[in-house]
Amino acid sequence: MLINSPQTVVADALRGMAAAHPELDVDVERRVVVRRDARSGGRVGVVSGGGSGHEPLHAGFVGYGMLSAACPGEVFTSPVPDQMVRAAAAVDSGQGVLFVVKNYTGDVLNFEMAAELAEEDGLRIERVLVDDDVAVTDSLFTAGRRGTGATLFVEKIAGAAAEEGAPLERVAALARRVDACSRSFGVALSACTTPAKGSPTFDLPDGELELGIGIHGEPGRERRPMMSAREIAEVAVGAVLEELAQIGPADGPVLALVNGMGATPLLELYGFHAEVARVLAERGVPVARALVGNYVTSLDMAGCSVTLCRADEELLRLWDAPVRTAALRWGL
């Protein structure tokens, strides 16, 4: 691995982010990344965080039109409440703060505790839980559906609403709507390797793949012999659309994210997106916007996930709104 040591990998990455992005205030010791102008303009603050190893989630999405701050934990480990309270205080301009929380037990408990502590300090806090993964319920890391690719949709749209000056209750309602309208499914072609362990997190023999994996390297719900991109798209998109059908309309437009898990090149991801687009077209689902790349990763895992969000005109407008972060930028 291209690291100094497993013990310093997160701190070293944060030092590198600080050197590369002077527009961010990166507190390496206290593990908080803040947009330097977070308090200007009287905006609602939008704060998220989670274990490291999923980059660019979350720190890569701090900036104009998206997150006000992010709290990186150790690899695949939740940040602690003190980080979240510190982040909330750093971005609060008197309009309140929204916590965006992926549905993993550690994240949920720590963000809940942080919200209570921040409210005791006089801050107004709203929390939104992201639980979009259709593959597995009650996994090793969570009770209920896991939070995966839809986190990007929630952070982008909530951040755009906050940038426009929407009040806290409205920003939170939009974030909850995005989560409710989003579903994801992931596939692994190889397991990931954590710096501390130095070996794959689960055994996946050559010539096999894992359907329904999570972003912490946990195995999925089914193992099969290697499949073509066409076949994988049929399974993944089919599983997502099966649940989205409960939301409707069945022929409504979607935001589509084809997300790499960290070690899959864009050549393969774009080829896979072609198959995803084909399946959606065959099923009469128009793709209003598409995003392809590595955004919610699992260290060096080879594979991908598909996230679809039923999007009306308001959500599309907020998705299209300008954004300027380390990992996502357009319109400026």
mmCIF file of C-alpha atoms in Angstrom:
data_model
loop_
_atom_site.group_PDB
_atom_site.id
_atom_site.type_symbol
_atom_site.label_atom_id
_atom_site.label_comp_id
_atom_site.label_asym_id
_atom_site.label_seq_id
_atom_site.Cartn_x
_atom_site.Cartn_y
_atom_site.Cartn_z
ATOM 1 C CA MET A 1 0.000 0.000 0.000
ATOM 2 C CA LEU A 2 1.083 3.558 -0.679
ATOM 3 C CA ILE A 3 1.097 4.527 3.012
ATOM 4 C CA ASN A 4 3.514 5.341 5.809
ATOM 5 C CA SER A 5 1.810 3.136 8.370
ATOM 6 C CA PRO A 6 -1.686 1.837 9.151
ATOM 7 C CA GLN A 7 -1.712 3.967 12.290
ATOM 8 C CA THR A 8 -1.222 7.268 10.434
ATOM 9 C CA VAL A 9 -3.076 6.619 7.176
ATOM 10 C CA VAL A 10 -6.086 8.840 7.974
ATOM 11 C CA ALA A 11 -4.021 11.698 9.388
ATOM 12 C CA ASP A 12 -1.664 11.540 6.411
ATOM 13 C CA ALA A 13 -4.597 11.685 3.986
ATOM 14 C CA LEU A 14 -6.013 14.711 5.790
ATOM 15 C CA ARG A 15 -2.638 16.454 5.646
ATOM 16 C CA GLY A 16 -2.607 15.814 1.921
ATOM 17 C CA MET A 17 -6.133 17.169 1.521
ATOM 18 C CA ALA A 18 -5.143 20.326 3.400
ATOM 19 C CA ALA A 19 -2.153 20.831 1.087
ATOM 20 C CA ALA A 20 -4.215 20.242 -2.059
ATOM 21 C CA HIS A 21 -7.304 22.252 -1.083
ATOM 22 C CA PRO A 22 -6.524 25.504 0.748
ATOM 23 C CA GLU A 23 -10.183 26.489 0.392
ATOM 24 C CA LEU A 24 -10.896 23.932 3.139
ATOM 25 C CA ASP A 25 -10.078 24.215 6.820
ATOM 26 C CA VAL A 26 -8.690 20.750 7.645
ATOM 27 C CA ASP A 27 -8.138 20.035 11.333
ATOM 28 C CA VAL A 28 -5.905 16.960 11.148
ATOM 29 C CA GLU A 29 -5.680 16.386 14.890
ATOM 30 C CA ARG A 30 -9.396 16.768 15.640
ATOM 31 C CA ARG A 31 -10.497 15.142 12.371
ATOM 32 C CA VAL A 32 -12.875 17.769 11.003
ATOM 33 C CA VAL A 33 -12.957 19.203 7.458
ATOM 34 C CA VAL A 34 -14.831 22.512 7.152
ATOM 35 C CA ARG A 35 -15.671 24.808 4.275
ATOM 36 C CA ARG A 36 -13.857 28.058 5.100
ATOM 37 C CA ASP A 37 -16.887 30.248 4.346
ATOM 38 C CA ALA A 38 -19.332 27.892 6.086
ATOM 39 C CA ARG A 39 -20.748 30.564 8.386
ATOM 40 C CA SER A 40 -21.135 33.299 5.788
ATOM 41 C CA GLY A 41 -24.460 34.030 4.136
ATOM 42 C CA GLY A 42 -26.648 32.781 6.967
ATOM 43 C CA ARG A 43 -27.050 29.314 5.495
ATOM 44 C CA VAL A 44 -28.167 26.075 7.097
ATOM 45 C CA GLY A 45 -25.123 23.933 7.845
ATOM 46 C CA VAL A 46 -24.983 20.453 6.303
ATOM 47 C CA VAL A 47 -22.675 18.018 8.115
ATOM 48 C CA SER A 48 -21.921 14.390 7.383
ATOM 49 C CA GLY A 49 -19.229 11.879 8.163
ATOM 50 C CA GLY A 50 -18.309 8.265 8.561
ATOM 51 C CA GLY A 51 -15.427 5.878 8.507
ATOM 52 C CA SER A 52 -12.515 6.588 6.191
ATOM 53 C CA GLY A 53 -11.909 4.287 3.252
ATOM 54 C CA HIS A 54 -14.921 5.480 1.233
ATOM 55 C CA GLU A 55 -13.212 8.469 -0.393
ATOM 56 C CA PRO A 56 -14.176 10.873 -1.798
ATOM 57 C CA LEU A 57 -17.144 10.403 0.567
ATOM 58 C CA HIS A 58 -17.443 12.512 2.756
ATOM 59 C CA ALA A 59 -14.613 15.043 2.967
ATOM 60 C CA GLY A 60 -14.341 15.240 -0.819
ATOM 61 C CA PHE A 61 -17.863 16.677 -0.910
ATOM 62 C CA VAL A 62 -17.217 19.644 1.403
ATOM 63 C CA GLY A 63 -17.633 22.938 -0.420
ATOM 64 C CA TYR A 64 -19.980 25.277 -2.248
ATOM 65 C CA GLY A 65 -23.377 23.700 -2.902
ATOM 66 C CA MET A 66 -22.794 20.537 -0.908
ATOM 67 C CA LEU A 67 -21.449 19.816 2.601
ATOM 68 C CA SER A 68 -20.461 22.489 5.085
ATOM 69 C CA ALA A 69 -18.286 20.038 7.017
ATOM 70 C CA ALA A 70 -17.327 16.381 7.249
ATOM 71 C CA CYS A 71 -16.065 14.193 10.087
ATOM 72 C CA PRO A 72 -13.746 11.342 8.989
ATOM 73 C CA GLY A 73 -13.378 8.412 11.367
ATOM 74 C CA GLU A 74 -10.703 5.759 11.307
ATOM 75 C CA VAL A 75 -10.921 3.266 8.436
ATOM 76 C CA PHE A 76 -14.432 1.742 8.405
ATOM 77 C CA THR A 77 -15.025 3.173 11.902
ATOM 78 C CA SER A 78 -17.532 5.842 12.868
ATOM 79 C CA PRO A 79 -16.283 9.276 13.878
ATOM 80 C CA VAL A 80 -16.899 10.134 17.516
ATOM 81 C CA PRO A 81 -19.527 12.567 18.836
ATOM 82 C CA ASP A 82 -16.922 15.202 19.733
ATOM 83 C CA GLN A 83 -15.996 15.502 16.045
ATOM 84 C CA MET A 84 -19.616 15.982 15.045
ATOM 85 C CA VAL A 85 -20.299 18.566 17.746
ATOM 86 C CA ARG A 86 -17.155 20.447 16.733
ATOM 87 C CA ALA A 87 -18.227 20.394 13.086
ATOM 88 C CA ALA A 88 -21.737 21.596 13.900
ATOM 89 C CA ALA A 89 -20.401 24.488 15.963
ATOM 90 C CA ALA A 90 -17.960 25.435 13.204
ATOM 91 C CA VAL A 91 -20.676 25.746 10.540
ATOM 92 C CA ASP A 92 -23.659 27.041 12.504
ATOM 93 C CA SER A 93 -24.673 30.531 11.399
ATOM 94 C CA GLY A 94 -27.818 30.617 13.507
ATOM 95 C CA GLN A 95 -29.986 28.798 10.953
ATOM 96 C CA GLY A 96 -29.439 25.290 12.305
ATOM 97 C CA VAL A 97 -27.498 22.243 11.153
ATOM 98 C CA LEU A 98 -28.543 19.104 9.284
ATOM 99 C CA PHE A 99 -26.745 15.843 10.100
ATOM 100 C CA VAL A 100 -26.686 13.382 7.160
ATOM 101 C CA VAL A 101 -26.164 9.917 8.652
ATOM 102 C CA LYS A 102 -25.591 6.640 6.832
ATOM 103 C CA ASN A 103 -27.485 3.778 8.461
ATOM 104 C CA TYR A 104 -24.707 1.970 10.296
ATOM 105 C CA THR A 105 -25.020 1.310 14.007
ATOM 106 C CA GLY A 106 -21.928 3.251 15.087
ATOM 107 C CA ASP A 107 -22.741 6.253 12.898
ATOM 108 C CA VAL A 108 -26.359 6.350 14.078
ATOM 109 C CA LEU A 109 -25.509 6.153 17.793
ATOM 110 C CA ASN A 110 -22.692 8.696 17.611
ATOM 111 C CA PHE A 111 -24.638 11.221 15.536
ATOM 112 C CA GLU A 112 -27.607 10.887 17.911
ATOM 113 C CA MET A 113 -25.364 11.583 20.884
ATOM 114 C CA ALA A 114 -23.749 14.496 19.041
ATOM 115 C CA ALA A 115 -27.150 15.971 18.215
ATOM 116 C CA GLU A 116 -28.152 15.853 21.877
ATOM 117 C CA LEU A 117 -24.898 17.514 22.950
ATOM 118 C CA ALA A 118 -25.160 20.197 20.259
ATOM 119 C CA GLU A 119 -28.755 20.943 21.203
ATOM 120 C CA GLU A 120 -27.676 21.336 24.827
ATOM 121 C CA ASP A 121 -25.264 23.983 23.522
ATOM 122 C CA GLY A 122 -28.159 25.833 21.891
ATOM 123 C CA LEU A 123 -27.859 24.606 18.284
ATOM 124 C CA ARG A 124 -30.865 23.476 16.271
ATOM 125 C CA ILE A 125 -30.187 20.045 14.780
ATOM 126 C CA GLU A 126 -32.091 17.916 12.284
ATOM 127 C CA ARG A 127 -31.008 14.373 11.362
ATOM 128 C CA VAL A 128 -31.589 12.453 8.143
ATOM 129 C CA LEU A 129 -30.866 8.735 7.914
ATOM 130 C CA VAL A 130 -29.730 7.314 4.565
ATOM 131 C CA ASP A 131 -30.784 3.669 4.089
ATOM 132 C CA ASP A 132 -30.916 2.948 0.358
ATOM 133 C CA ASP A 133 -29.275 -0.475 -0.055
ATOM 134 C CA VAL A 134 -31.792 -3.081 -1.240
ATOM 135 C CA ALA A 135 -29.380 -6.018 -1.091
ATOM 136 C CA VAL A 136 -29.131 -6.811 2.605
ATOM 137 C CA THR A 137 -31.210 -6.060 5.686
ATOM 138 C CA ASP A 138 -29.684 -6.306 9.180
ATOM 139 C CA SER A 139 -26.073 -6.767 8.089
ATOM 140 C CA LEU A 140 -22.959 -7.055 10.243
ATOM 141 C CA PHE A 141 -22.851 -3.266 10.531
ATOM 142 C CA THR A 142 -26.460 -2.148 10.736
ATOM 143 C CA ALA A 143 -30.077 -2.750 11.649
ATOM 144 C CA GLY A 144 -32.192 -2.293 8.539
ATOM 145 C CA ARG A 145 -30.995 -1.245 5.095
ATOM 146 C CA ARG A 146 -27.449 0.056 4.766
ATOM 147 C CA GLY A 147 -26.639 3.583 3.625
ATOM 148 C CA THR A 148 -24.613 3.607 0.397
ATOM 149 C CA GLY A 149 -24.658 5.512 -2.921
ATOM 150 C CA ALA A 150 -27.755 7.596 -2.194
ATOM 151 C CA THR A 151 -25.657 9.469 0.378
ATOM 152 C CA LEU A 152 -24.174 11.428 -2.532
ATOM 153 C CA PHE A 153 -27.639 12.356 -3.816
ATOM 154 C CA VAL A 154 -28.774 13.439 -0.344
ATOM 155 C CA GLU A 155 -25.671 15.549 0.319
ATOM 156 C CA LYS A 156 -25.796 17.228 -3.084
ATOM 157 C CA ILE A 157 -29.486 18.114 -3.040
ATOM 158 C CA ALA A 158 -29.561 19.147 0.635
ATOM 159 C CA GLY A 159 -26.446 21.245 0.077
ATOM 160 C CA ALA A 160 -28.002 22.970 -2.931
ATOM 161 C CA ALA A 161 -31.143 23.784 -0.964
ATOM 162 C CA ALA A 162 -29.075 25.194 1.893
ATOM 163 C CA GLU A 163 -27.052 27.267 -0.588
ATOM 164 C CA GLU A 164 -30.302 28.801 -1.846
ATOM 165 C CA GLY A 165 -31.222 29.844 1.688
ATOM 166 C CA ALA A 166 -33.905 27.253 2.427
ATOM 167 C CA PRO A 167 -34.746 26.918 6.143
ATOM 168 C CA LEU A 168 -33.584 23.908 8.161
ATOM 169 C CA GLU A 169 -36.938 22.119 8.109
ATOM 170 C CA ARG A 170 -37.105 22.417 4.304
ATOM 171 C CA VAL A 171 -33.537 21.197 3.793
ATOM 172 C CA ALA A 172 -34.217 18.208 6.037
ATOM 173 C CA ALA A 173 -37.490 17.402 4.273
ATOM 174 C CA LEU A 174 -35.784 17.431 0.871
ATOM 175 C CA ALA A 175 -33.011 15.180 2.176
ATOM 176 C CA ARG A 176 -35.547 12.694 3.531
ATOM 177 C CA ARG A 177 -37.413 12.756 0.234
ATOM 178 C CA VAL A 178 -34.252 11.950 -1.705
ATOM 179 C CA ASP A 179 -33.505 9.019 0.586
ATOM 180 C CA ALA A 180 -37.075 7.731 0.331
ATOM 181 C CA CYS A 181 -36.885 7.859 -3.485
ATOM 182 C CA SER A 182 -33.450 6.181 -3.804
ATOM 183 C CA ARG A 183 -32.323 2.555 -3.917
ATOM 184 C CA SER A 184 -28.900 0.936 -4.462
ATOM 185 C CA PHE A 185 -27.314 -2.443 -5.172
ATOM 186 C CA GLY A 186 -23.585 -3.296 -5.108
ATOM 187 C CA VAL A 187 -21.411 -6.002 -6.671
ATOM 188 C CA ALA A 188 -17.856 -7.036 -5.733
ATOM 189 C CA LEU A 189 -15.345 -8.663 -8.081
ATOM 190 C CA SER A 190 -12.742 -8.701 -5.300
ATOM 191 C CA ALA A 191 -12.654 -8.066 -1.565
ATOM 192 C CA CYS A 192 -11.038 -4.935 -0.173
ATOM 193 C CA THR A 193 -7.939 -4.833 2.028
ATOM 194 C CA THR A 194 -7.831 -2.611 5.098
ATOM 195 C CA PRO A 195 -4.479 -1.065 6.067
ATOM 196 C CA ALA A 196 -4.600 -2.580 9.559
ATOM 197 C CA LYS A 197 -5.445 -6.126 8.419
ATOM 198 C CA GLY A 198 -3.270 -6.171 5.316
ATOM 199 C CA SER A 199 -5.302 -8.947 3.707
ATOM 200 C CA PRO A 200 -8.753 -9.232 2.067
ATOM 201 C CA THR A 201 -11.724 -8.752 4.369
ATOM 202 C CA PHE A 202 -13.422 -11.852 2.975
ATOM 203 C CA ASP A 203 -12.472 -14.754 0.735
ATOM 204 C CA LEU A 204 -13.603 -14.372 -2.877
ATOM 205 C CA PRO A 205 -11.964 -16.939 -5.164
ATOM 206 C CA ASP A 206 -10.905 -16.071 -8.698
ATOM 207 C CA GLY A 207 -13.723 -16.499 -11.169
ATOM 208 C CA GLU A 208 -16.458 -15.625 -8.670
ATOM 209 C CA LEU A 209 -18.296 -12.454 -7.666
ATOM 210 C CA GLU A 210 -20.363 -11.329 -4.706
ATOM 211 C CA LEU A 211 -23.808 -9.823 -5.244
ATOM 212 C CA GLY A 212 -25.151 -7.320 -2.741
ATOM 213 C CA ILE A 213 -21.959 -6.298 -0.963
ATOM 214 C CA GLY A 214 -21.705 -3.374 1.450
ATOM 215 C CA ILE A 215 -19.182 -0.555 1.513
ATOM 216 C CA HIS A 216 -17.304 -1.847 4.576
ATOM 217 C CA GLY A 217 -15.983 -4.938 2.857
ATOM 218 C CA GLU A 218 -18.725 -7.132 4.276
ATOM 219 C CA PRO A 219 -19.791 -9.957 1.951
ATOM 220 C CA GLY A 220 -23.077 -9.838 0.062
ATOM 221 C CA ARG A 221 -26.161 -11.984 -0.124
ATOM 222 C CA GLU A 222 -25.168 -14.350 -2.921
ATOM 223 C CA ARG A 223 -22.009 -15.632 -4.592
ATOM 224 C CA ARG A 224 -21.999 -16.642 -8.260
ATOM 225 C CA PRO A 225 -19.530 -17.554 -10.984
ATOM 226 C CA MET A 226 -18.236 -14.508 -12.828
ATOM 227 C CA MET A 227 -20.884 -12.827 -14.971
ATOM 228 C CA SER A 228 -20.727 -10.397 -17.887
ATOM 229 C CA ALA A 229 -21.461 -6.700 -17.400
ATOM 230 C CA ARG A 230 -24.743 -7.273 -19.218
ATOM 231 C CA GLU A 231 -25.782 -9.998 -16.789
ATOM 232 C CA ILE A 232 -24.703 -8.031 -13.708
ATOM 233 C CA ALA A 233 -26.688 -5.003 -14.865
ATOM 234 C CA GLU A 234 -29.797 -7.142 -15.265
ATOM 235 C CA VAL A 235 -29.502 -8.363 -11.669
ATOM 236 C CA ALA A 236 -28.537 -5.049 -10.066
ATOM 237 C CA VAL A 237 -30.977 -2.798 -11.924
ATOM 238 C CA GLY A 238 -33.721 -5.384 -11.566
ATOM 239 C CA ALA A 239 -33.281 -5.489 -7.795
ATOM 240 C CA VAL A 240 -33.346 -1.677 -7.561
ATOM 241 C CA LEU A 241 -36.372 -1.252 -9.823
ATOM 242 C CA GLU A 242 -38.279 -3.918 -7.914
ATOM 243 C CA GLU A 243 -38.162 -1.718 -4.818
ATOM 244 C CA LEU A 244 -38.534 1.574 -6.684
ATOM 245 C CA ALA A 245 -41.784 0.228 -8.127
ATOM 246 C CA GLN A 246 -43.278 0.687 -4.669
ATOM 247 C CA ILE A 247 -42.543 4.418 -4.924
ATOM 248 C CA GLY A 248 -43.716 5.138 -8.480
ATOM 249 C CA PRO A 249 -44.356 6.348 -11.019
ATOM 250 C CA ALA A 250 -42.898 3.308 -12.759
ATOM 251 C CA ASP A 251 -42.035 5.361 -15.849
ATOM 252 C CA GLY A 252 -40.793 8.432 -13.959
ATOM 253 C CA PRO A 253 -37.314 9.824 -14.641
ATOM 254 C CA VAL A 254 -34.369 8.846 -12.436
ATOM 255 C CA LEU A 255 -31.011 10.120 -11.355
ATOM 256 C CA ALA A 256 -28.567 7.297 -12.046
ATOM 257 C CA LEU A 257 -25.229 6.739 -10.310
ATOM 258 C CA VAL A 258 -22.857 4.028 -11.508
ATOM 259 C CA ASN A 259 -20.317 4.064 -8.728
ATOM 260 C CA GLY A 260 -16.950 2.339 -8.668
ATOM 261 C CA MET A 261 -15.920 0.607 -5.454
ATOM 262 C CA GLY A 262 -12.335 1.866 -5.675
ATOM 263 C CA ALA A 263 -10.358 -0.420 -7.994
ATOM 264 C CA THR A 264 -12.523 -0.570 -11.112
ATOM 265 C CA PRO A 265 -11.297 1.632 -13.990
ATOM 266 C CA LEU A 266 -13.548 4.092 -15.776
ATOM 267 C CA LEU A 267 -13.271 2.024 -18.953
ATOM 268 C CA GLU A 268 -15.209 -0.727 -17.211
ATOM 269 C CA LEU A 269 -17.566 1.621 -15.362
ATOM 270 C CA TYR A 270 -18.664 3.373 -18.555
ATOM 271 C CA GLY A 271 -19.141 0.009 -20.229
ATOM 272 C CA PHE A 272 -21.255 -1.078 -17.293
ATOM 273 C CA HIS A 273 -23.254 2.148 -17.427
ATOM 274 C CA ALA A 274 -24.083 1.346 -21.050
ATOM 275 C CA GLU A 275 -25.696 -1.860 -19.826
ATOM 276 C CA VAL A 276 -27.503 -0.069 -16.995
ATOM 277 C CA ALA A 277 -28.877 2.482 -19.471
ATOM 278 C CA ARG A 278 -29.956 -0.352 -21.776
ATOM 279 C CA VAL A 279 -31.872 -2.153 -19.015
ATOM 280 C CA LEU A 280 -33.582 1.069 -17.944
ATOM 281 C CA ALA A 281 -34.542 1.903 -21.537
ATOM 282 C CA GLU A 282 -35.962 -1.581 -22.053
ATOM 283 C CA ARG A 283 -38.072 -1.159 -18.940
ATOM 284 C CA GLY A 284 -39.295 2.285 -19.935
ATOM 285 C CA VAL A 285 -37.413 4.241 -17.263
ATOM 286 C CA PRO A 286 -35.913 7.510 -18.580
ATOM 287 C CA VAL A 287 -32.534 8.584 -17.176
ATOM 288 C CA ALA A 288 -32.735 12.316 -16.465
ATOM 289 C CA ARG A 289 -29.140 12.627 -15.220
ATOM 290 C CA ALA A 290 -26.261 10.177 -14.950
ATOM 291 C CA LEU A 291 -23.029 10.186 -12.971
ATOM 292 C CA VAL A 292 -20.264 7.607 -13.479
ATOM 293 C CA GLY A 293 -17.117 7.283 -11.378
ATOM 294 C CA ASN A 294 -15.630 6.443 -7.983
ATOM 295 C CA TYR A 295 -17.610 8.396 -5.380
ATOM 296 C CA VAL A 296 -18.603 6.026 -2.543
ATOM 297 C CA THR A 297 -15.799 3.495 -2.438
ATOM 298 C CA SER A 298 -14.547 0.608 -0.342
ATOM 299 C CA LEU A 299 -10.763 1.064 -0.392
ATOM 300 C CA ASP A 300 -9.342 -1.157 -3.167
ATOM 301 C CA MET A 301 -12.428 -3.273 -3.835
ATOM 302 C CA ALA A 302 -13.074 -4.079 -7.493
ATOM 303 C CA GLY A 303 -16.741 -3.783 -8.354
ATOM 304 C CA CYS A 304 -19.518 -1.238 -8.596
ATOM 305 C CA SER A 305 -22.878 -0.168 -7.311
ATOM 306 C CA VAL A 306 -25.979 1.193 -9.006
ATOM 307 C CA THR A 307 -28.100 3.877 -7.348
ATOM 308 C CA LEU A 308 -31.332 5.203 -8.813
ATOM 309 C CA CYS A 309 -33.418 8.075 -7.451
ATOM 310 C CA ARG A 310 -36.928 8.950 -8.627
ATOM 311 C CA ALA A 311 -36.478 12.633 -9.411
ATOM 312 C CA ASP A 312 -39.114 15.302 -10.004
ATOM 313 C CA GLU A 313 -38.427 18.775 -11.429
ATOM 314 C CA GLU A 314 -37.464 20.239 -8.055
ATOM 315 C CA LEU A 315 -34.924 17.505 -7.285
ATOM 316 C CA LEU A 316 -33.444 17.794 -10.775
ATOM 317 C CA ARG A 317 -33.132 21.566 -10.415
ATOM 318 C CA LEU A 318 -31.268 21.148 -7.127
ATOM 319 C CA TRP A 319 -29.087 18.418 -8.619
ATOM 320 C CA ASP A 320 -28.160 20.746 -11.488
ATOM 321 C CA ALA A 321 -27.380 23.645 -9.130
ATOM 322 C CA PRO A 322 -23.713 24.713 -9.040
ATOM 323 C CA VAL A 323 -21.344 22.728 -6.861
ATOM 324 C CA ARG A 324 -17.657 23.169 -6.134
ATOM 325 C CA THR A 325 -15.973 20.533 -3.992
ATOM 326 C CA ALA A 326 -12.772 18.520 -4.246
ATOM 327 C CA ALA A 327 -14.589 15.601 -5.895
ATOM 328 C CA LEU A 328 -17.731 17.039 -7.493
ATOM 329 C CA ARG A 329 -17.996 20.314 -9.384
ATOM 330 C CA TRP A 330 -20.090 21.825 -12.134
ATOM 331 C CA GLY A 331 -21.936 25.029 -13.015
ATOM 332 C CA LEU A 332 -19.313 27.463 -11.725
#
